[in-house]
Short mmCIF file of C-alpha atoms and ligand atoms in Angstrom, two decimals:
data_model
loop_
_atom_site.label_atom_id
_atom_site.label_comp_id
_atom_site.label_asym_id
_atom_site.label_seq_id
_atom_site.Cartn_x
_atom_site.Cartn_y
_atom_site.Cartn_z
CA UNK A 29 67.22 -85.78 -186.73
CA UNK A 30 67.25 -84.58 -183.58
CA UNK A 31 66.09 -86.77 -180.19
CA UNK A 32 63.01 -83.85 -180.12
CA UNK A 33 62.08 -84.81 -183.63
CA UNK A 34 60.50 -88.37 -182.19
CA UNK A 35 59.02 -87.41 -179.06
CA UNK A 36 54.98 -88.00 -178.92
CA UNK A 37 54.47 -85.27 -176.91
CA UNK A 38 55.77 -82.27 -174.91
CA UNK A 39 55.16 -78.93 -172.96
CA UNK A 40 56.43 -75.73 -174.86
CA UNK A 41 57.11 -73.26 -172.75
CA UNK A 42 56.85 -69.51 -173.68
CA UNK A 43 59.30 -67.54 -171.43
CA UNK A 44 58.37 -64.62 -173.37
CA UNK A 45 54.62 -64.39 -172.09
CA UNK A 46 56.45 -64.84 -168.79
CA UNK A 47 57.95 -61.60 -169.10
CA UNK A 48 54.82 -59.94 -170.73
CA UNK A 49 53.15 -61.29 -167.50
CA UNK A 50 55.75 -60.13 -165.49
CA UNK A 51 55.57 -56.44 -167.14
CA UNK A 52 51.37 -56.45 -166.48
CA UNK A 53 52.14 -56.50 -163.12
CA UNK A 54 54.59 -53.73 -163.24
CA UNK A 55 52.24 -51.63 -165.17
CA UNK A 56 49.12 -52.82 -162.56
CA UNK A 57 51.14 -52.34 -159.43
CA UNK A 58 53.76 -49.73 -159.80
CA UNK A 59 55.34 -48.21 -158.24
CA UNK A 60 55.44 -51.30 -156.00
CA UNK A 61 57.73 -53.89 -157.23
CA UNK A 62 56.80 -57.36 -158.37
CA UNK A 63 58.48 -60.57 -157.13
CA UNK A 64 58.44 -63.79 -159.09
CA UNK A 65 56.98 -66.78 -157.10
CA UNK A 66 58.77 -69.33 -158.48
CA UNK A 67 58.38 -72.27 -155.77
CA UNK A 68 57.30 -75.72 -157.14
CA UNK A 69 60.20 -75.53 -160.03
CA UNK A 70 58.34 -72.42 -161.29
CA UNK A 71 54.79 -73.89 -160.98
CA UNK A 72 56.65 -76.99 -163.15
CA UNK A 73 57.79 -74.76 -166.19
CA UNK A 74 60.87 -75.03 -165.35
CA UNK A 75 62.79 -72.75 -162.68
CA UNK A 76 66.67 -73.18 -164.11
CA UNK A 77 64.70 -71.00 -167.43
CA UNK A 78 62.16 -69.52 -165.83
CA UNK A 79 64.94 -67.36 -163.39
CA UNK A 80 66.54 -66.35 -165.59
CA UNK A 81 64.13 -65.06 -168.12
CA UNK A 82 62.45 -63.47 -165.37
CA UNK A 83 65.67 -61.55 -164.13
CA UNK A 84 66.24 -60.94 -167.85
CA UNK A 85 63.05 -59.07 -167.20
CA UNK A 86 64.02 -57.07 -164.91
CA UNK A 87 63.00 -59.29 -162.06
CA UNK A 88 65.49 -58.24 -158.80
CA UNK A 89 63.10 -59.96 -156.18
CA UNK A 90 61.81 -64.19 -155.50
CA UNK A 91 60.14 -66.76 -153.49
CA UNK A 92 60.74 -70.20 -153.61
CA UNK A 93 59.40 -72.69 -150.57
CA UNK A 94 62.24 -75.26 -150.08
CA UNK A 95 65.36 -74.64 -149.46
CA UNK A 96 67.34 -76.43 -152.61
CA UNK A 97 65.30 -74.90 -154.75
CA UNK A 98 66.94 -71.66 -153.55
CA UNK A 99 70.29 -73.05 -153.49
CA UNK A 100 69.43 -74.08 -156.82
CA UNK A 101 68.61 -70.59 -158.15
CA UNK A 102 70.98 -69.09 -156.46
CA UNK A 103 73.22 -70.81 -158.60
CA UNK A 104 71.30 -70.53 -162.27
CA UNK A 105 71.12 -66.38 -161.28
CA UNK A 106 74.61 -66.25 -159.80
CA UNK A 107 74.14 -62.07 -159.26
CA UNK A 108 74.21 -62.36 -155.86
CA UNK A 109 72.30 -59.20 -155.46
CA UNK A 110 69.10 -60.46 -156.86
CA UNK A 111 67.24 -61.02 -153.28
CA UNK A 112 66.18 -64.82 -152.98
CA UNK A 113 63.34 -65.48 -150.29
CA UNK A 114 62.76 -69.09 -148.89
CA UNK A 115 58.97 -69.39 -147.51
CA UNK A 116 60.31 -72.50 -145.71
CA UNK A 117 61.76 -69.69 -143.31
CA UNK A 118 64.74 -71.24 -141.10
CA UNK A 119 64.81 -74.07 -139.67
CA UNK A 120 67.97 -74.38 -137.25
CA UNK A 121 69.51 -76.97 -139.86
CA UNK A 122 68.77 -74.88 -142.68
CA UNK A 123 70.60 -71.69 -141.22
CA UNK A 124 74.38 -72.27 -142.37
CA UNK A 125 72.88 -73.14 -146.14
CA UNK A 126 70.76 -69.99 -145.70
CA UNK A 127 74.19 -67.71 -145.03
CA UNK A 128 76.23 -69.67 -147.29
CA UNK A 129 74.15 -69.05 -150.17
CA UNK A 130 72.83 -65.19 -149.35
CA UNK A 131 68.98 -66.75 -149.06
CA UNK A 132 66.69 -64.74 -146.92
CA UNK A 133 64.26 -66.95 -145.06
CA UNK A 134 60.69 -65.75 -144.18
CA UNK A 135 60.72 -66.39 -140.75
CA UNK A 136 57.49 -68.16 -139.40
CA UNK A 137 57.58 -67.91 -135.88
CA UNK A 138 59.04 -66.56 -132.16
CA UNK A 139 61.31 -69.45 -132.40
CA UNK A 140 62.79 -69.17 -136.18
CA UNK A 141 63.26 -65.02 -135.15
CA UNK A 142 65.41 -66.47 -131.89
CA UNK A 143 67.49 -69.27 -134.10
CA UNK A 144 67.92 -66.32 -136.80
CA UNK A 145 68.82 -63.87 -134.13
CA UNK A 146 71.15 -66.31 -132.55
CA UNK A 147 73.09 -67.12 -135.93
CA UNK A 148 73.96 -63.54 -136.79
CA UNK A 149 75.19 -62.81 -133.35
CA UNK A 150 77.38 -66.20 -134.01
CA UNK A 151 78.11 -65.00 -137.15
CA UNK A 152 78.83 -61.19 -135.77
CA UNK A 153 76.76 -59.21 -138.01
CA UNK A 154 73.52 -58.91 -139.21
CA UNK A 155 71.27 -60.76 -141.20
CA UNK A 156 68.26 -60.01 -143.47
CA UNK A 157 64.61 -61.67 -143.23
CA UNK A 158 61.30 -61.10 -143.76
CA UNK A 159 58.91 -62.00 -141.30
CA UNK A 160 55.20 -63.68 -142.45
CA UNK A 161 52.28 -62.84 -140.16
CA UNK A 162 49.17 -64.89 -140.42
CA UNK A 163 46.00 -62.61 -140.59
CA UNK A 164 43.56 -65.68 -141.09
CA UNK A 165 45.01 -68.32 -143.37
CA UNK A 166 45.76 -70.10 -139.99
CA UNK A 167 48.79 -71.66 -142.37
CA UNK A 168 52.22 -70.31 -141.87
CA UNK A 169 53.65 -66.75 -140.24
CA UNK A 170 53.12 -65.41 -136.60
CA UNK A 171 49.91 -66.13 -135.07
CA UNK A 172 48.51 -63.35 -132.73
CA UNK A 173 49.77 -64.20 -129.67
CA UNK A 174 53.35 -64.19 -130.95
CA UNK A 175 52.51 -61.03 -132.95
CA UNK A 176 51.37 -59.31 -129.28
CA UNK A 177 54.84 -60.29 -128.07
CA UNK A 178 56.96 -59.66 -130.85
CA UNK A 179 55.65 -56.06 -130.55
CA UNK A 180 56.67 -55.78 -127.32
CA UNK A 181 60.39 -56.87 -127.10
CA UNK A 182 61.14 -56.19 -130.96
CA UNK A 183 64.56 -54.10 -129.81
CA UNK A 184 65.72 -57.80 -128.15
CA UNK A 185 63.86 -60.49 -130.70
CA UNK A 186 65.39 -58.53 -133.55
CA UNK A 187 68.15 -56.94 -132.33
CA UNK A 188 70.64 -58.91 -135.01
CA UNK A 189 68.35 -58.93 -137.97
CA UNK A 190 67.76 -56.48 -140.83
CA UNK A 191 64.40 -56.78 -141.63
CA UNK A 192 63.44 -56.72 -145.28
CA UNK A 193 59.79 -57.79 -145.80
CA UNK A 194 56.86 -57.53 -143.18
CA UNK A 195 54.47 -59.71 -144.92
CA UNK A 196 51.00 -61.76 -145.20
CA UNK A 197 49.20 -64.04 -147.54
CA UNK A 198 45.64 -63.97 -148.57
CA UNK A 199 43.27 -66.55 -148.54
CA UNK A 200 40.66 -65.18 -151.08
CA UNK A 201 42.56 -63.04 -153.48
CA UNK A 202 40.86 -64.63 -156.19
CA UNK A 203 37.66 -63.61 -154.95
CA UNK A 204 36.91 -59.86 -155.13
CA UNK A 205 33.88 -60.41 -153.10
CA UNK A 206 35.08 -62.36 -150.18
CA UNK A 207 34.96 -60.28 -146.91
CA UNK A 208 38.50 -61.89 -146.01
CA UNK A 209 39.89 -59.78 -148.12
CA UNK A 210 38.71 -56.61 -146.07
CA UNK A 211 39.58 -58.21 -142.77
CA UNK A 212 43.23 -59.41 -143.90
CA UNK A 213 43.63 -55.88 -144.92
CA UNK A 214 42.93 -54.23 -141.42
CA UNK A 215 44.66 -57.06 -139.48
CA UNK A 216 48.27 -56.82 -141.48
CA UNK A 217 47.78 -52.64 -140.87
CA UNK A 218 47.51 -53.25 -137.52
CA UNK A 219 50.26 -55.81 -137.43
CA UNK A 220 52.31 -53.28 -139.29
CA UNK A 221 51.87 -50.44 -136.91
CA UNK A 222 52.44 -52.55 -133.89
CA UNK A 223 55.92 -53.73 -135.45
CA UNK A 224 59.73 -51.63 -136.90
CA UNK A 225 59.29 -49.89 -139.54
CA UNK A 226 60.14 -52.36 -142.82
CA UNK A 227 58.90 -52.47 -146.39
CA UNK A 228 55.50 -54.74 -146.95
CA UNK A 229 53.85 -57.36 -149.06
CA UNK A 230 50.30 -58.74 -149.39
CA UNK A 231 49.27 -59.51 -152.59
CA UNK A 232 49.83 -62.31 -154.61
CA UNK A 233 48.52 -63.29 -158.51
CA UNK A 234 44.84 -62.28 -157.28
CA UNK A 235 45.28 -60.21 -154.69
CA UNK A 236 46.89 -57.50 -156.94
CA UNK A 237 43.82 -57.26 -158.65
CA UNK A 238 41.92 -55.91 -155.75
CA UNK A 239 43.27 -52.50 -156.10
CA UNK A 240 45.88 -49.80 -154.57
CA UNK A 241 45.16 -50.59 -151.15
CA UNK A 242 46.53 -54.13 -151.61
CA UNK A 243 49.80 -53.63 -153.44
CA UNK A 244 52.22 -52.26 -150.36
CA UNK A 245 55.60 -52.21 -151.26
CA UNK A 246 55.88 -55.94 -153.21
CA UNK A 247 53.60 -57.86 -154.75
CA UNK A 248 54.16 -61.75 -155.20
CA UNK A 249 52.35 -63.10 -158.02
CA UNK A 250 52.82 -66.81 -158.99
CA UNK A 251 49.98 -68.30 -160.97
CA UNK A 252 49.39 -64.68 -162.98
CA UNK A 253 52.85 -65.20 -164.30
CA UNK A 254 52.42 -68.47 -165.78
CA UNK A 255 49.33 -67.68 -167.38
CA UNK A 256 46.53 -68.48 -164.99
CA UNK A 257 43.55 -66.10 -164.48
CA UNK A 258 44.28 -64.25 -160.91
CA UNK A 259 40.59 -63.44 -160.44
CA UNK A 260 37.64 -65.19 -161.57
CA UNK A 261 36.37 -63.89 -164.69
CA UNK A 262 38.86 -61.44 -164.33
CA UNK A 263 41.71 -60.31 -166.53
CA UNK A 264 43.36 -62.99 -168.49
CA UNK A 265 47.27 -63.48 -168.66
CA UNK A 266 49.24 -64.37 -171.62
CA UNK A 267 49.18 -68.20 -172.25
CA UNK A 268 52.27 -69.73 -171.39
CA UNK A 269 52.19 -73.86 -171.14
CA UNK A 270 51.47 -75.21 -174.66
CA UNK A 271 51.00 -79.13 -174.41
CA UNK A 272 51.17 -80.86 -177.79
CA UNK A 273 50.43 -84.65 -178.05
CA UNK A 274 50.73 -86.89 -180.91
CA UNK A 275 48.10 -89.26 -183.05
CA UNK A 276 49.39 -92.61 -182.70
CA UNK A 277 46.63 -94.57 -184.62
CA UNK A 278 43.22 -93.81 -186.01
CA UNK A 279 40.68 -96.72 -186.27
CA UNK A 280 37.16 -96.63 -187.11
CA UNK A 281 34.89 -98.34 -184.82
CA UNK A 282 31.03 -99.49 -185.40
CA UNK A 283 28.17 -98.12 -183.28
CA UNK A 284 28.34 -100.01 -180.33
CA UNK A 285 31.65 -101.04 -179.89
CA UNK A 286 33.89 -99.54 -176.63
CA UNK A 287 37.04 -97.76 -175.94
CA UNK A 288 39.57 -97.72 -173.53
CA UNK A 289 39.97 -99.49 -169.83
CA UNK A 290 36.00 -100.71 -168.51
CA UNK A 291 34.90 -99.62 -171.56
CA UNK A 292 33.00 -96.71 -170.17
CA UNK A 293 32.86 -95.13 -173.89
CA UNK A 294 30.11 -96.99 -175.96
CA UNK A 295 30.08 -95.57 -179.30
CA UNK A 296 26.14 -94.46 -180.50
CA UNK A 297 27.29 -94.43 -184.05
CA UNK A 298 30.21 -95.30 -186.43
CA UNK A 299 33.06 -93.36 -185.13
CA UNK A 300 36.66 -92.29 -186.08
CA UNK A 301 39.08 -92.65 -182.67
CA UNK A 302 41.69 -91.07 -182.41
CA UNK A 303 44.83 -92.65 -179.57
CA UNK A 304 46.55 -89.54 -178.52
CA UNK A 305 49.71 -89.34 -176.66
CA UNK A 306 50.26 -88.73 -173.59
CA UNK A 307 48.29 -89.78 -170.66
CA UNK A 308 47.82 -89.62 -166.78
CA UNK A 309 51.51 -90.19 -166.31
CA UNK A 310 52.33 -86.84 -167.95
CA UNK A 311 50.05 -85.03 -165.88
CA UNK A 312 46.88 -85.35 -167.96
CA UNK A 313 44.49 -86.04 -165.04
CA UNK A 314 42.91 -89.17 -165.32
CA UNK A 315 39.64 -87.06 -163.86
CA UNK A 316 39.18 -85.69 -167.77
CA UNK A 317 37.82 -89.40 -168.87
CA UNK A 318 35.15 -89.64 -171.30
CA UNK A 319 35.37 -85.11 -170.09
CA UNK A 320 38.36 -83.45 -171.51
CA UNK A 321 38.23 -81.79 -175.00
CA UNK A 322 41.62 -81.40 -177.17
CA UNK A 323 42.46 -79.30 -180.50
CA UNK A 324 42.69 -81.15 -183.54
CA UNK A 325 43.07 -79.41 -187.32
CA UNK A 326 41.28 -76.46 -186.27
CA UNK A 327 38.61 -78.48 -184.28
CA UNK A 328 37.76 -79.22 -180.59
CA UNK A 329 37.76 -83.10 -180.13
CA UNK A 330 35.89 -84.91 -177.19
CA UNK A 331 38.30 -87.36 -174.94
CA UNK A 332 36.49 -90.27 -174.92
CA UNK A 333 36.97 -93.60 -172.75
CA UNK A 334 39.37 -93.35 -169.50
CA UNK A 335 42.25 -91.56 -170.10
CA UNK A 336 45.59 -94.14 -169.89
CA UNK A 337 48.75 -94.37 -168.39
CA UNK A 338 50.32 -92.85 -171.97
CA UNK A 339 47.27 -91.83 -174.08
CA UNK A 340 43.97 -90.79 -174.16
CA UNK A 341 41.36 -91.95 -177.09
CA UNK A 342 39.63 -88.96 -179.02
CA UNK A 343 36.55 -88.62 -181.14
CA UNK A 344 37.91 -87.99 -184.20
CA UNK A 345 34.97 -88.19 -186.53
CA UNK A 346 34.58 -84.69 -187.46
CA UNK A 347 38.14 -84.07 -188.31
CA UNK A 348 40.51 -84.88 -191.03
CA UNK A 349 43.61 -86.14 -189.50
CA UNK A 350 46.69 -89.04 -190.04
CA UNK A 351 49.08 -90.83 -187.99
CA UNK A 352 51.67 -88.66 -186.45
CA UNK A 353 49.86 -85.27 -186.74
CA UNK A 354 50.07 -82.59 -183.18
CA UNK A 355 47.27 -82.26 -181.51
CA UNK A 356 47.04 -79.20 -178.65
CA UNK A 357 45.69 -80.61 -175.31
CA UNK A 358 46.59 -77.26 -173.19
CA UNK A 359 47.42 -74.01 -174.86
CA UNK A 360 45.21 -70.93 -176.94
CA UNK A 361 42.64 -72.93 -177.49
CA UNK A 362 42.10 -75.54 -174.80
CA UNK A 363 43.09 -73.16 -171.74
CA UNK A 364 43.75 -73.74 -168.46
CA UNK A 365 41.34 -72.69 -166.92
CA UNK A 366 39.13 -74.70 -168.68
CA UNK A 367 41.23 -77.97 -168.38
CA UNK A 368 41.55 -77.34 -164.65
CA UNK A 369 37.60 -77.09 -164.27
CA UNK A 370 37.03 -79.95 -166.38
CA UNK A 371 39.15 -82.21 -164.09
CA UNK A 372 37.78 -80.86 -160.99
CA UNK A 373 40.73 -78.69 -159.87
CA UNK A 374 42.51 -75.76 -160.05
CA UNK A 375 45.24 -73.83 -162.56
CA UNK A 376 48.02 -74.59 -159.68
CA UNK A 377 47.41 -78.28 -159.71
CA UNK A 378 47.41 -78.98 -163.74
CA UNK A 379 50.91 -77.00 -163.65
CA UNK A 380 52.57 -78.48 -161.39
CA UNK A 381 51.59 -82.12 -162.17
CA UNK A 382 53.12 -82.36 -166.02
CA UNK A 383 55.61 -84.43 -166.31
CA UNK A 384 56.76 -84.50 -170.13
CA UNK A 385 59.99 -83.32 -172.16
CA UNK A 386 59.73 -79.19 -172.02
CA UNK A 387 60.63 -76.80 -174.77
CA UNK A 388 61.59 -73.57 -174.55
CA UNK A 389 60.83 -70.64 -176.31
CA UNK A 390 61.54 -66.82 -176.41
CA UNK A 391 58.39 -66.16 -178.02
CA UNK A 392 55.11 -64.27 -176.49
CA UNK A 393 52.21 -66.22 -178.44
C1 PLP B 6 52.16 -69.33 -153.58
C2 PLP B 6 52.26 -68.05 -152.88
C3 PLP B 6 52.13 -66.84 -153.59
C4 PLP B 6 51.73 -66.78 -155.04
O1 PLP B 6 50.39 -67.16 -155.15
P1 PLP B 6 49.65 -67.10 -156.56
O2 PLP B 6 48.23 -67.31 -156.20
O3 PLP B 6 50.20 -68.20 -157.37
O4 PLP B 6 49.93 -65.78 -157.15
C5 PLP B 6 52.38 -65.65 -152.90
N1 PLP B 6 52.67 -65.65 -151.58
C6 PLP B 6 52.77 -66.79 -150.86
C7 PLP B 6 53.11 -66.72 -149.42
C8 PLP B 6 52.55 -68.02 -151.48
O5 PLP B 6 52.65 -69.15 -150.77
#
């Protein structure tokens, strides 16, 4: 027996969909190319695989935010050709890391262009970046003001660096309808024409999905490629974060009678619980009390009572089920999407937070 063969619960992983993801954005954006966001250890599936499968997919280009998780990939990918961007941009610490391992930070500001300008004339040659510009997200990237002057003394500010990427972010890809869209669009034109010639990038998961106009030269898709829905009631990705849980013990309990923590479940009639590993410590947000569903021998089971440190309690009275049996609490049929409404939060958030043993598989579906 392996270790594996015990474990209550874990997240399967499906670095095939990955790729399939990865290849719908090809098909949707080309000829631009497609990056693979992979900050957040790969929205939490897992970036040591994740690379990899992703460069096995023909996958040249990625973001990460902090700076060891581009060391860090640097090192899984080894090809040192395969162009690694750091959002984190350069901090004057960060720049000998940033040569050392051939990252290319997205600078963020007048003063990361100067310390990035500074180290390649130190270093007596020049170096690659990309350079964010905000165009309303009011988050990271060059604010107007520092736009107006880059434009104007661009032969000086950039005189050692080779720049890669002129790009922006969107704050309402997801939204077809929102006028932001419209107005990012004009303001990164303009930023574009006031600035050196240099490839582009807008789009992300969402934004990608808002047509030709969008795409550029790169698009940067994150939550798309692990099997989120980029648009609202838009197109939906291949599922790739399969969460199976365990029954630890079935009891029957009389009308009446509670379950779980301030007994907020009351039961209105004779009822089969099921205890269901895992809990709010793996991730399972402890929002889904008494409101998450599950997928049980070909049923969809209620969560009911709060959900616990390392289970949840199901209504099992509909199904036929023993000790020991798998029970799906994210995957085909309990998606995403859904889980992520149901606790009050987004796709991003339910990734990123599971914390359980992962599996990995080549498979698509
Ligand atoms: C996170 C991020 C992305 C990817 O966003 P998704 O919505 O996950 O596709 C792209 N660009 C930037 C700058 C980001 O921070």
């Amino acid at each position: 027996m392996r270790d594996s063969d015990f474990e209550a619960c874990h997240l399967t992983v499906r670095l095939g969909a990955i790729a399939e993801n990865f290849r719908t954005y090809q098909r949707l954006a080309g000829p631009a190319a497609v990056a693979g966001m992979i900050k957040a250890d790969a929205y939490g599936m897992g970036a040591d695989f994740v690379g990899p499968a992703l460069a096995a997919a023909g996958c040249d280009t990625f973001f990460v935010a902090r700076l060891e998780e581009a060391i860090a990939l640097r090192r899984v990918l080894q090809d040192r050709g395969t162009r690694i961007f750091l959002l984190d941009g350069a901090p004057p610490d960060a720049v000998p890391a940033l040569i050392a391992h051939h990252l290319t930070p997205v600078l963020n500001s007048l003063a990361e262009i100067a310390a990035w300008n500074a180290a390649a004339a130190t270093a007596r040659r020049s170096l690659d970046a990309a350079i964010h510009i905000d165009t309303g997200m009011n988050r990271l990237g060059l604010p107007g003001e520092e736009l107006s002057t880059l434009a104007g003394e661009w032969k000086t500010r950039l005189k050692n660096i080779n720049l890669v990427l002129l790009m922006s972010h969107l704050a309402s890809g997801d939204e077809p309808n929102s006028k932001m869209n419209d107005q990012q669009l004009s303001r990164f034109r303009t930023a574009l024409a006031m600035l050196p010639p240099a490839p582009a990038s807008l789009a992300a998961s969402g934004g990608s999905f808002l047509g030709k106009p969008y795409w550029f030269d790169l698009v940067r898709p994150g939550i798309g490629l692990f099997g989120g829905a980029p648009q609202e009631g838009g197109k939906s990705m291949k599922t790739v974060a399969v969460l199976t849980g365990r029954v630890l013990q079935l009891r029957r309990i009389d009308s009446g009678q509670s379950v779980g923590y301030a007994a907020t479940f009351r039961a209105k009639r004779p009822t089969m619980i099921a205890t269901v590993a895992p809990g709010y410590a793996a991730g399972i947000p402890r929002t889904l009390s008494n409101k998450g569903v599950a997928f049980a021998a070909g049923k969809r089971v209620p969560f009911v009572g709060r959900v616990s440190m390392d289970m949840i309690g199901m209504d099992f009275s509909d199904v036929t089920a023993k000790v020991g049996d798998t029970v799906e609490l994210l995957g085909d049929h309990v998606t995403l999407e859904e889980v992520a409404a149901l606790a009050g939060t987004n796709a991003y958030e339910i990734l990123t937070g599971l914390k359980l043993p992962r599996h990995y598989t080549d498979a698509a579906s």
